[in-house]
CSV table of C-alpha atoms in Angstrom, one decimal:
chain,number,residue,atom,x,y,z
Z,209,UNK,CA,-19.5,-12.8,6.7
Z,210,UNK,CA,-17.0,-10.3,5.3
Z,211,UNK,CA,-17.4,-10.0,1.5
Z,212,UNK,CA,-14.5,-7.6,0.9
Z,213,UNK,CA,-12.4,-8.3,-2.2
Z,214,UNK,CA,-8.9,-9.6,-1.7
Z,215,UNK,CA,-6.3,-6.9,-1.9
Z,216,UNK,CA,-4.3,-7.1,-5.1
Z,217,UNK,CA,-2.3,-3.9,-5.3
Z,218,UNK,CA,-5.0,-2.4,-7.6
Z,219,UNK,CA,-7.6,0.1,-6.6
Z,220,UNK,CA,-11.1,-1.4,-6.7
Z,221,UNK,CA,-13.8,1.2,-6.6
Z,222,UNK,CA,-16.9,-1.1,-6.6
Z,223,UNK,CA,-20.0,0.2,-4.7
Z,224,UNK,CA,-19.5,-2.1,-1.8
Z,225,UNK,CA,-15.8,-1.3,-1.3
Z,226,UNK,CA,-15.8,2.3,-2.4
Z,227,UNK,CA,-14.8,3.7,1.0
Z,228,UNK,CA,-11.9,1.2,1.3
Z,229,UNK,CA,-10.8,1.9,-2.3
Z,230,UNK,CA,-10.9,5.7,-1.7
Z,231,UNK,CA,-8.9,5.4,1.5
Z,232,UNK,CA,-6.4,3.3,-0.4
Z,233,UNK,CA,-6.0,5.9,-3.1
Z,234,UNK,CA,-5.8,8.9,-0.7
Z,235,UNK,CA,-3.2,7.1,1.5
Z,236,UNK,CA,-1.2,6.1,-1.6
Z,237,UNK,CA,-1.0,9.7,-2.7
Z,238,UNK,CA,0.0,10.8,0.8
Z,239,UNK,CA,2.6,8.1,1.0
Z,240,UNK,CA,4.0,9.2,-2.4
Z,241,UNK,CA,4.2,12.8,-1.2
Z,242,UNK,CA,5.7,11.8,2.1
Z,243,UNK,CA,8.5,9.9,0.3
Z,244,UNK,CA,9.2,12.8,-2.0
Z,245,UNK,CA,9.4,15.2,0.9
Z,246,UNK,CA,11.7,12.9,2.8
Z,247,UNK,CA,14.0,12.6,-0.2
Z,248,UNK,CA,14.1,16.4,-0.6
Z,249,UNK,CA,14.8,16.8,3.1
Z,250,UNK,CA,17.7,14.4,2.9
Z,251,UNK,CA,19.1,16.3,0.0
Z,252,UNK,CA,18.9,19.5,1.9
Z,253,UNK,CA,20.6,17.9,5.0
Z,254,UNK,CA,23.3,16.4,2.9
Z,255,UNK,CA,23.8,19.7,1.1
Z,256,UNK,CA,24.4,21.5,4.4
Z,257,UNK,CA,21.5,24.0,3.8
Z,258,UNK,CA,19.9,23.5,7.2
Z,259,UNK,CA,20.8,24.5,10.7
Z,260,UNK,CA,20.9,21.8,13.4
Z,261,UNK,CA,17.6,23.1,14.8
Z,262,UNK,CA,15.9,22.9,11.3
Z,263,UNK,CA,17.3,19.3,10.9
Z,264,UNK,CA,15.8,18.4,14.3
Z,265,UNK,CA,12.4,19.9,13.5
Z,266,UNK,CA,12.4,18.2,10.1
Z,267,UNK,CA,13.3,14.8,11.6
Z,268,UNK,CA,10.5,15.1,14.2
Z,269,UNK,CA,8.0,16.2,11.6
Z,270,UNK,CA,8.9,13.2,9.3
Z,271,UNK,CA,8.6,10.8,12.3
Z,272,UNK,CA,5.2,12.2,13.3
Z,273,UNK,CA,4.0,11.8,9.7
Z,274,UNK,CA,5.2,8.2,9.6
Z,275,UNK,CA,3.4,7.4,12.8
Z,276,UNK,CA,0.2,9.0,11.5
Z,277,UNK,CA,0.4,7.0,8.3
Z,278,UNK,CA,0.8,3.8,10.3
Z,279,UNK,CA,-2.3,4.8,12.3
Z,280,UNK,CA,-4.4,5.5,9.2
Z,281,UNK,CA,-3.3,2.2,7.5
Z,282,UNK,CA,-4.4,0.4,10.6
Z,283,UNK,CA,-7.8,2.2,10.7
Z,284,UNK,CA,-8.4,1.2,7.0
Z,285,UNK,CA,-6.9,-2.2,7.4
Z,286,UNK,CA,-4.2,-1.5,4.8
Z,287,UNK,CA,-0.5,-2.6,4.7
Z,288,UNK,CA,2.4,-1.0,2.9
Z,289,UNK,CA,1.9,-3.3,-0.1
Z,290,UNK,CA,-1.7,-2.0,-0.5
Z,291,UNK,CA,-0.3,1.5,-1.2
Z,292,UNK,CA,2.0,0.3,-4.0
Z,293,UNK,CA,-0.5,0.6,-6.8
Z,294,UNK,CA,0.1,-1.5,-10.0
Z,295,UNK,CA,0.3,0.9,-12.9
Z,296,UNK,CA,0.3,-1.9,-15.5
Z,297,UNK,CA,3.1,-1.5,-18.0
Z,298,UNK,CA,4.6,1.3,-16.0
Z,299,UNK,CA,5.2,-1.0,-13.0
Z,300,UNK,CA,4.4,-0.3,-9.4
Z,301,UNK,CA,4.0,3.3,-8.1
Z,302,UNK,CA,6.1,3.1,-5.0
C-alpha cells in the first residue's frame, strides 16, 4: 500500500518522501527559471532585438524545455500545482 503524503503545495522533506520532495523542489526552481527566461525572450522579441532565425531558435528551445518539464513531472508523479509552492504570507511562488 502506498503511504506517500497527499500533495499540498508545500514541500515535505520527511525521510520516506525525501526523493519526491527534492524532485518537487528542483523542478519548482527549474520551472521558475523557465518562466523568467520565457518572459525575457518575449521582451526581446517584442523589442525587435532578435533576427527571425534567433526567434525561431528561441521558440524551439522553449518548446523543448516545456516538453522535458512535462516528462520530468510525469516521472516524479507531479502536476503543475505541485510546483507552485506555498510561501506562507508571501503567497504562492508561481
